[in-house]
Coordinates of C-alpha atoms and ligand atoms in Angstrom, one line a residue:
X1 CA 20.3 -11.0 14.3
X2 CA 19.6 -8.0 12.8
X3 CA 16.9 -7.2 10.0
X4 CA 19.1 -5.3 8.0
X5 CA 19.2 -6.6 4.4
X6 CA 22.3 -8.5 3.0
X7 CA 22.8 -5.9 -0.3
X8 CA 20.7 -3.0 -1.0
X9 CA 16.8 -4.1 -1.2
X10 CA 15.7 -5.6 -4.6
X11 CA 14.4 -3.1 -6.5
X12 CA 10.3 -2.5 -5.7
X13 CA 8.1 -4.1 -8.4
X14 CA 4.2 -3.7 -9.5
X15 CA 2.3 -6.1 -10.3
X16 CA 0.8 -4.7 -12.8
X17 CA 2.9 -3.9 -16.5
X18 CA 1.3 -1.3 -18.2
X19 CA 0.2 -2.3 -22.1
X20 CA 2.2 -0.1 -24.7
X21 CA 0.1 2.1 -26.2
X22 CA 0.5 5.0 -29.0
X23 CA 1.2 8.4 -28.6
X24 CA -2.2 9.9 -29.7
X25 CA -4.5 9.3 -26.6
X26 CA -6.9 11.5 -26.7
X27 CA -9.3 11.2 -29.8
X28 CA -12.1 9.0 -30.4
X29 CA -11.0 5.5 -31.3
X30 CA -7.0 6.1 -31.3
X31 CA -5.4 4.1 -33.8
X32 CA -4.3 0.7 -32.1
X33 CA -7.1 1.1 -29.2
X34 CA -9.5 -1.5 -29.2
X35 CA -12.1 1.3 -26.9
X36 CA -13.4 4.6 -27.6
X37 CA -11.3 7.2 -25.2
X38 CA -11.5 10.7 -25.6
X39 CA -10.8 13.8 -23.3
X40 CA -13.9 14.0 -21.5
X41 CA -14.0 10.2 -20.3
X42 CA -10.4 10.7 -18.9
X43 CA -11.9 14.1 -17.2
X44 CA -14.4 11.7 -15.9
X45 CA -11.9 8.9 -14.6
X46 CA -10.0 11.6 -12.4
X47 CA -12.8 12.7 -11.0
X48 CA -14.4 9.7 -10.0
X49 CA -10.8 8.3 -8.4
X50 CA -10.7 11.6 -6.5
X51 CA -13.5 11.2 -5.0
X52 CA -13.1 7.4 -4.4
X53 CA -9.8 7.4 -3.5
X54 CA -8.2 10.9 -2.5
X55 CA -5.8 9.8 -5.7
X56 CA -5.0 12.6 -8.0
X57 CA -4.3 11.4 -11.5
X58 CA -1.6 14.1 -13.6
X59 CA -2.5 14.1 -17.5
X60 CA 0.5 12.1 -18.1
X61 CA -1.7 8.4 -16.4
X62 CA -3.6 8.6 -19.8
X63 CA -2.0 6.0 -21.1
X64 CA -2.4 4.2 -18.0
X65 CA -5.8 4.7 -17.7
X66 CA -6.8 3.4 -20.5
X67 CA -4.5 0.6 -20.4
X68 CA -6.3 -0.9 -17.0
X69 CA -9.4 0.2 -17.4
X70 CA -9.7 -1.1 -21.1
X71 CA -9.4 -4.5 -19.4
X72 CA -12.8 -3.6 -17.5
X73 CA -14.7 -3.4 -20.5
X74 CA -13.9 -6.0 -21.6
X75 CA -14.6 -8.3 -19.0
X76 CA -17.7 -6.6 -18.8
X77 CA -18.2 -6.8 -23.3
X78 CA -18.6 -3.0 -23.5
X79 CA -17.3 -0.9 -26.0
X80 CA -16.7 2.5 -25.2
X81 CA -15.2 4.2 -22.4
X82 CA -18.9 6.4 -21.8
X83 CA -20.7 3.3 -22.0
X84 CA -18.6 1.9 -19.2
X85 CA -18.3 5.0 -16.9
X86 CA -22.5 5.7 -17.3
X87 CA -23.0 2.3 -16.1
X88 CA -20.4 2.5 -13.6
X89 CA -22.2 6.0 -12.5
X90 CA -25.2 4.5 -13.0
X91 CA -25.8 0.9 -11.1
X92 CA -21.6 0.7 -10.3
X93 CA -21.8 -1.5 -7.1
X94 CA -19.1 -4.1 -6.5
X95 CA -18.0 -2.2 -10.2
X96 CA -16.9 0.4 -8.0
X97 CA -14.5 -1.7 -6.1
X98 CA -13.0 -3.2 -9.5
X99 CA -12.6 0.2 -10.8
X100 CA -10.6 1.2 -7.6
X101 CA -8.1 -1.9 -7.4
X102 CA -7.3 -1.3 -11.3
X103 CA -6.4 2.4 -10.6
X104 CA -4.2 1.8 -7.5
X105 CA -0.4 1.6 -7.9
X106 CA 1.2 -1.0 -5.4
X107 CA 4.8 -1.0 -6.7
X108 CA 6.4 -2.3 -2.8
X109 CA 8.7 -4.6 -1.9
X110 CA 9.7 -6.7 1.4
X111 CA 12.2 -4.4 3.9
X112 CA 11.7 -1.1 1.2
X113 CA 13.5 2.2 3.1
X114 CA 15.4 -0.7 5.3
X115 CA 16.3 2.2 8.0
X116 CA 12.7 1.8 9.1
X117 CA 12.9 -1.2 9.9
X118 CA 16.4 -0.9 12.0
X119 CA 14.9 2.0 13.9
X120 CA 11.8 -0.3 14.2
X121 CA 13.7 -2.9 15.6
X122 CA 15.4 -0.6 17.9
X123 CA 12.1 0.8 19.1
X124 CA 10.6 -2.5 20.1
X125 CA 13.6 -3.6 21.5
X126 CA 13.3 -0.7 23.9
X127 CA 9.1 -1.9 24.4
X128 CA 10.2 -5.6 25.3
X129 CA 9.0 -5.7 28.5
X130 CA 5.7 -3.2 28.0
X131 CA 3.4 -5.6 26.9
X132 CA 1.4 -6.5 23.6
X133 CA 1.9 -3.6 21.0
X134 CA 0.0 -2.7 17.8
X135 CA 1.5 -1.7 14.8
X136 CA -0.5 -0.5 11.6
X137 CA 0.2 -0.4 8.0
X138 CA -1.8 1.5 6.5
X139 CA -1.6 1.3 3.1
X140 CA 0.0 -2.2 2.9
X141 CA -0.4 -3.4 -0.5
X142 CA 0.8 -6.8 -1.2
X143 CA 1.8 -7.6 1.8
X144 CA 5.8 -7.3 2.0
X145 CA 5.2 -4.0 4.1
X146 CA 3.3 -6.3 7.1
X147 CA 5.4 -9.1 6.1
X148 CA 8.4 -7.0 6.8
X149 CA 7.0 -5.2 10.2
X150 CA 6.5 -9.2 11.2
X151 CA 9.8 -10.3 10.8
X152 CA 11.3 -7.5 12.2
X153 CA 8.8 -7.9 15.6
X154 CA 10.2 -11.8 15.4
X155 CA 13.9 -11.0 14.9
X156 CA 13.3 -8.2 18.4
X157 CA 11.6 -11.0 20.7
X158 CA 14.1 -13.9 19.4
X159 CA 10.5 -16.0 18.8
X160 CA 8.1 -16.2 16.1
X161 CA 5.3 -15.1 18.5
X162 CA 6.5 -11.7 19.8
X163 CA 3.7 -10.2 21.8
X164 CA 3.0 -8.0 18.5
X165 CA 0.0 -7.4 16.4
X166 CA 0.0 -5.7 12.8
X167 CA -3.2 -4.2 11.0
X168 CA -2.5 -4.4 7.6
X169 CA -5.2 -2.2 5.3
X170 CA -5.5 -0.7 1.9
X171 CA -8.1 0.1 -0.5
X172 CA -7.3 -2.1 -2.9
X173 CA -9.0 -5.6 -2.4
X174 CA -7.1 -7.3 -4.8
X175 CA -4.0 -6.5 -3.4
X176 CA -5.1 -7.5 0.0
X177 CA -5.8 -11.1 -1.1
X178 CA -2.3 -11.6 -2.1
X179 CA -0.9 -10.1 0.8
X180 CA -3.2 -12.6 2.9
X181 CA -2.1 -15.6 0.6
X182 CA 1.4 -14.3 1.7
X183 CA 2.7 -16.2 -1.6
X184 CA 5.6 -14.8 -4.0
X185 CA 7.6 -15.5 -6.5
X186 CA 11.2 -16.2 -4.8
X187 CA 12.8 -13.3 -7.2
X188 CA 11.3 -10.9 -4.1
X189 CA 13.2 -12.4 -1.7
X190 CA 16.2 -12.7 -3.2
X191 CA 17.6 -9.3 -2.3
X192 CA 17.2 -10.8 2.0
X193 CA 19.9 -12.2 4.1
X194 CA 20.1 -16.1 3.7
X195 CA 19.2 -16.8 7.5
X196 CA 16.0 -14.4 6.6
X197 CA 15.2 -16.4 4.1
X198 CA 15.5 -19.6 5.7
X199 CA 13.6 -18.6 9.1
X200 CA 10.5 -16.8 7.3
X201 CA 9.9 -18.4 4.0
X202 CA 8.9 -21.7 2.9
X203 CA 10.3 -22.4 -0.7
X204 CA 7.7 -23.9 -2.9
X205 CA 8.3 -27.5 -4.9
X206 CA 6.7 -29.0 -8.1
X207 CA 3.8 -27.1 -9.1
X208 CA 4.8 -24.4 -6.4
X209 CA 8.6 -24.3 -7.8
X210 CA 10.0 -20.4 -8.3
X211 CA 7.2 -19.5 -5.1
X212 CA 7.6 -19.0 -1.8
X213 CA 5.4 -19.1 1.2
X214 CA 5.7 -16.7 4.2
X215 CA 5.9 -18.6 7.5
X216 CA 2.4 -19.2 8.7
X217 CA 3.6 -17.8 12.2
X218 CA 3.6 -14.6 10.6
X219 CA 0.7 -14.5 9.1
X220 CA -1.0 -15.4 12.4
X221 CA 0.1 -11.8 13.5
X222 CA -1.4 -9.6 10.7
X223 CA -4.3 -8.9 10.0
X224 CA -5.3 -8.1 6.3
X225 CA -8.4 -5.6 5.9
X226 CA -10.1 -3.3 3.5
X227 CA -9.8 0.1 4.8
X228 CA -10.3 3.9 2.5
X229 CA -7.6 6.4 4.0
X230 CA -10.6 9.1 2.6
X231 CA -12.8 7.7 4.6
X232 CA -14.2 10.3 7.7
X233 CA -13.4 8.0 10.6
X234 CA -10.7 5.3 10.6
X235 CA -12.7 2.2 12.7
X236 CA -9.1 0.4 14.0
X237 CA -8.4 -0.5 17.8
X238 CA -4.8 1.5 18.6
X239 CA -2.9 3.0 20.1
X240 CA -0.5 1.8 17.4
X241 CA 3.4 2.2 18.7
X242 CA 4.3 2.5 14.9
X243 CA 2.2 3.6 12.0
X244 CA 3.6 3.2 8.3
X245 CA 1.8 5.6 6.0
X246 CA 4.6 5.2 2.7
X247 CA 4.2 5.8 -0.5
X248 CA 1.2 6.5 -1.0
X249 CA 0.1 10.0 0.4
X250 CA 2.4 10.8 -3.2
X251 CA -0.6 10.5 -4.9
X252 CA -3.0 12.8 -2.8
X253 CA -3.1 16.7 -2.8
X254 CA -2.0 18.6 0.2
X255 CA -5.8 19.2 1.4
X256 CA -6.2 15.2 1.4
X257 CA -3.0 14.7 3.0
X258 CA -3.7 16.8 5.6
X259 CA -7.5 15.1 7.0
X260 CA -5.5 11.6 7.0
X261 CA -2.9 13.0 9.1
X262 CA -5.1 14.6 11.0
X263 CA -7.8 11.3 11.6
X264 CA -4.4 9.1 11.6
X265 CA -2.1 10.4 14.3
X266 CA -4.9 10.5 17.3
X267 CA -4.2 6.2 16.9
X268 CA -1.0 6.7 17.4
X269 CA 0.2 6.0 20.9
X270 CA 1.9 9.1 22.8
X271 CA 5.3 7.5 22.3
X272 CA 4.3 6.0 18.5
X273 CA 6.2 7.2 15.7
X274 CA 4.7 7.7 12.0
X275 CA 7.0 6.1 9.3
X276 CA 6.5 8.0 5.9
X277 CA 7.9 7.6 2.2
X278 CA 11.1 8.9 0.9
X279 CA 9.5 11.5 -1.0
X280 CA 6.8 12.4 1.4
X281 CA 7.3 15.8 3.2
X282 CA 4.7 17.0 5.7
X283 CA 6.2 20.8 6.1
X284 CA 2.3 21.7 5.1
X285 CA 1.4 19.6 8.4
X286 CA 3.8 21.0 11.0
X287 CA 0.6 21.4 13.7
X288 CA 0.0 18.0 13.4
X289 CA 3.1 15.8 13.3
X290 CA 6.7 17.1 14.2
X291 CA 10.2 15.3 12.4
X292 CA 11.9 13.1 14.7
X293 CA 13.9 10.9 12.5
X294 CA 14.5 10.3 9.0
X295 CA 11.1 10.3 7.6
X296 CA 9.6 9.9 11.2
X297 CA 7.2 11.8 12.7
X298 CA 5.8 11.8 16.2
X299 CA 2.3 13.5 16.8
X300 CA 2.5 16.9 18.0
X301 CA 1.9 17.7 21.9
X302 CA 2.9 14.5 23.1
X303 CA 6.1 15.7 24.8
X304 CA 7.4 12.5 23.9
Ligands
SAM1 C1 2.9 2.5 -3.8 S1 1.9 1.4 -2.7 C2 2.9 1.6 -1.2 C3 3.0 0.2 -0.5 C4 3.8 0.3 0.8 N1 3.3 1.2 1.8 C5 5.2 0.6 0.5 O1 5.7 1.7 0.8 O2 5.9 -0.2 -0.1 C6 0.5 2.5 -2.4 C7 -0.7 1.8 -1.8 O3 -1.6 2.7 -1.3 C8 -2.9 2.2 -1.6 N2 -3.9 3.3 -1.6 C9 -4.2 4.3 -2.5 N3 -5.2 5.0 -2.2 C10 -5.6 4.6 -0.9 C11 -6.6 5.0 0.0 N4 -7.4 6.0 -0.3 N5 -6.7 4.4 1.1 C12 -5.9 3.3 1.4 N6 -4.9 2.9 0.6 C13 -4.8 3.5 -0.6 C14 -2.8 1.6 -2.9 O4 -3.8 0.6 -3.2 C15 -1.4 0.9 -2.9 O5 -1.5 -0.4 -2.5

């Protein structure tokens, strides 16, 4: 059985829908905003991020910005964007986290770029008899990107305990605890092939009805942590035969891009492959990870 899917994957999602807003976004009390939000505290936003994050805001996330964030204040029962940001700046704590998970984009969904997952397939097929193997995904989101490495690790060993073990991080709490809930609404699923469906998820009933469950068997083989691609030194036990960094190195600058590679690919194993985004091109990075694929990478100097 192969994990290829039955029609082209259902098209990716985000769990978040950004709130209409008007046009005018930059003055002092916009007409239609319920928050002061002017120039300077959207300056202040993209820097903060930045520095949090590595993520690079363009002008054009204005809208966006304020459209998350507004939901921040008020939780909190503030009523300006400075008031927010000083105390953010000022005595943030687990603010800081909040602040993080609402400017994150997490638009993913289960077997995305399905040649990955063939070529994965392929390349664990060729590992069955080297022992257990650690896979990572790095900036897993919800969940369908682990969910996805799991089943494909199941459907190469013919059992739903391959000798397989998946790290699944991401800075975004929030979307970690859904990925470790592994519960979705059965639209994201309904792009798989039928015996996919039928081996790996549980459909809900009653007041579950319109949800399904992951198999708990994979769930056993991921597991879900909080972990800052900025951060100086990546604390994960490799080497990792597959790392999938997709999607989301879009939203750093080159610089950025370039000290994750460069902390990343040392946990890759000498034979491990990096699995990037459509849209991500590491030209900039040639003296650190060479092409070997569509949007695979191997680390360079491993002969391999
Ligand atoms: C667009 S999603 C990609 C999900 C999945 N890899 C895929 O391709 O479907 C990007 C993810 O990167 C995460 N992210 C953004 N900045 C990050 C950082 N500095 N460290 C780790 N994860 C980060 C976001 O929280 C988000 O869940």
């Amino acid at each position: 059985m192969s994990v290829s899917t039955r029609s082209p994957a259902p098209a990716a999602t985000t769990r978040r829908t950004p709130a209409p807003l008007p046009a005018d976004d930059g003055a002092p009390g916009s007409a239609g905003r319920d928050f002061e939000f002017d120039d300077r505290d959207f300056r202040r936003v993209v820097d903060l991020i930045r520095q949090r994050a590595g993520i690079a805001l363009a002008d054009g996330k204005r809208d966006m910005v304020y459209g998350r964030l507004s939901r921040r204040l008020r939780a909190l029962g503030l009523r300006s964007f400075k008031d927010y940001l000083d105390q953010l700046e000022r005595d943030g704590g687990d603010e800081w986290q909040a602040f993080t998970n609402a400017l994150t984009t997490n638009l993913t969904s289960f077997f995305r770029e399905p040649h990955h997952f063939e070529r994965l397939q392929e390349e664990l097929a060729k590992r069955r008899h080297d022992g257990p193997l650690k896979i990572w995904s790095c900036a897993a989101s919800t969940g369908e990107e682990p969910y996805s490495i799991a089943i494909t690790a199941c459907e190469a060993y013919g059992t739903l305990t391959p000798p397989v073990t998946i790290l699944a991080t991401d800075v975004d709490t929030q979307v970690l605890a859904t990925g470790e809930r592994g519960v979705y609404p059965v639209e994201r699923i309904a792009g798989l092939d039928d015996t996919l469906k039928r081996r790996y998820f549980q459909r809900g009933s009653g007041p579950n009805e319109g949800k399904c469950r992951v198999h708990p068997a994979l769930r056993q083989l991921i597991d879900f942590r909080p972990l800052n691609l900025l951060t100086a030194r990546y604390d994960v036990a490799g080497p990792f035969t597959a790392v999938f960094c997709r999607n989301v190195m879009i939203y750093f600058d080159k610089p950025t891009q370039r000290g994750i590679l460069a902390r990343l690919v040392p946990h890759l194993a000498d034979d491990g492959m990096l699995y990037t985004g459509h849209s991500e091109n590491y030209l900039h990075a040639a003296d650190i990870i060479q092409p070997c694929g569509r949007t695979l990478y191997r680390r360079v100097g491993t002969g391999a």
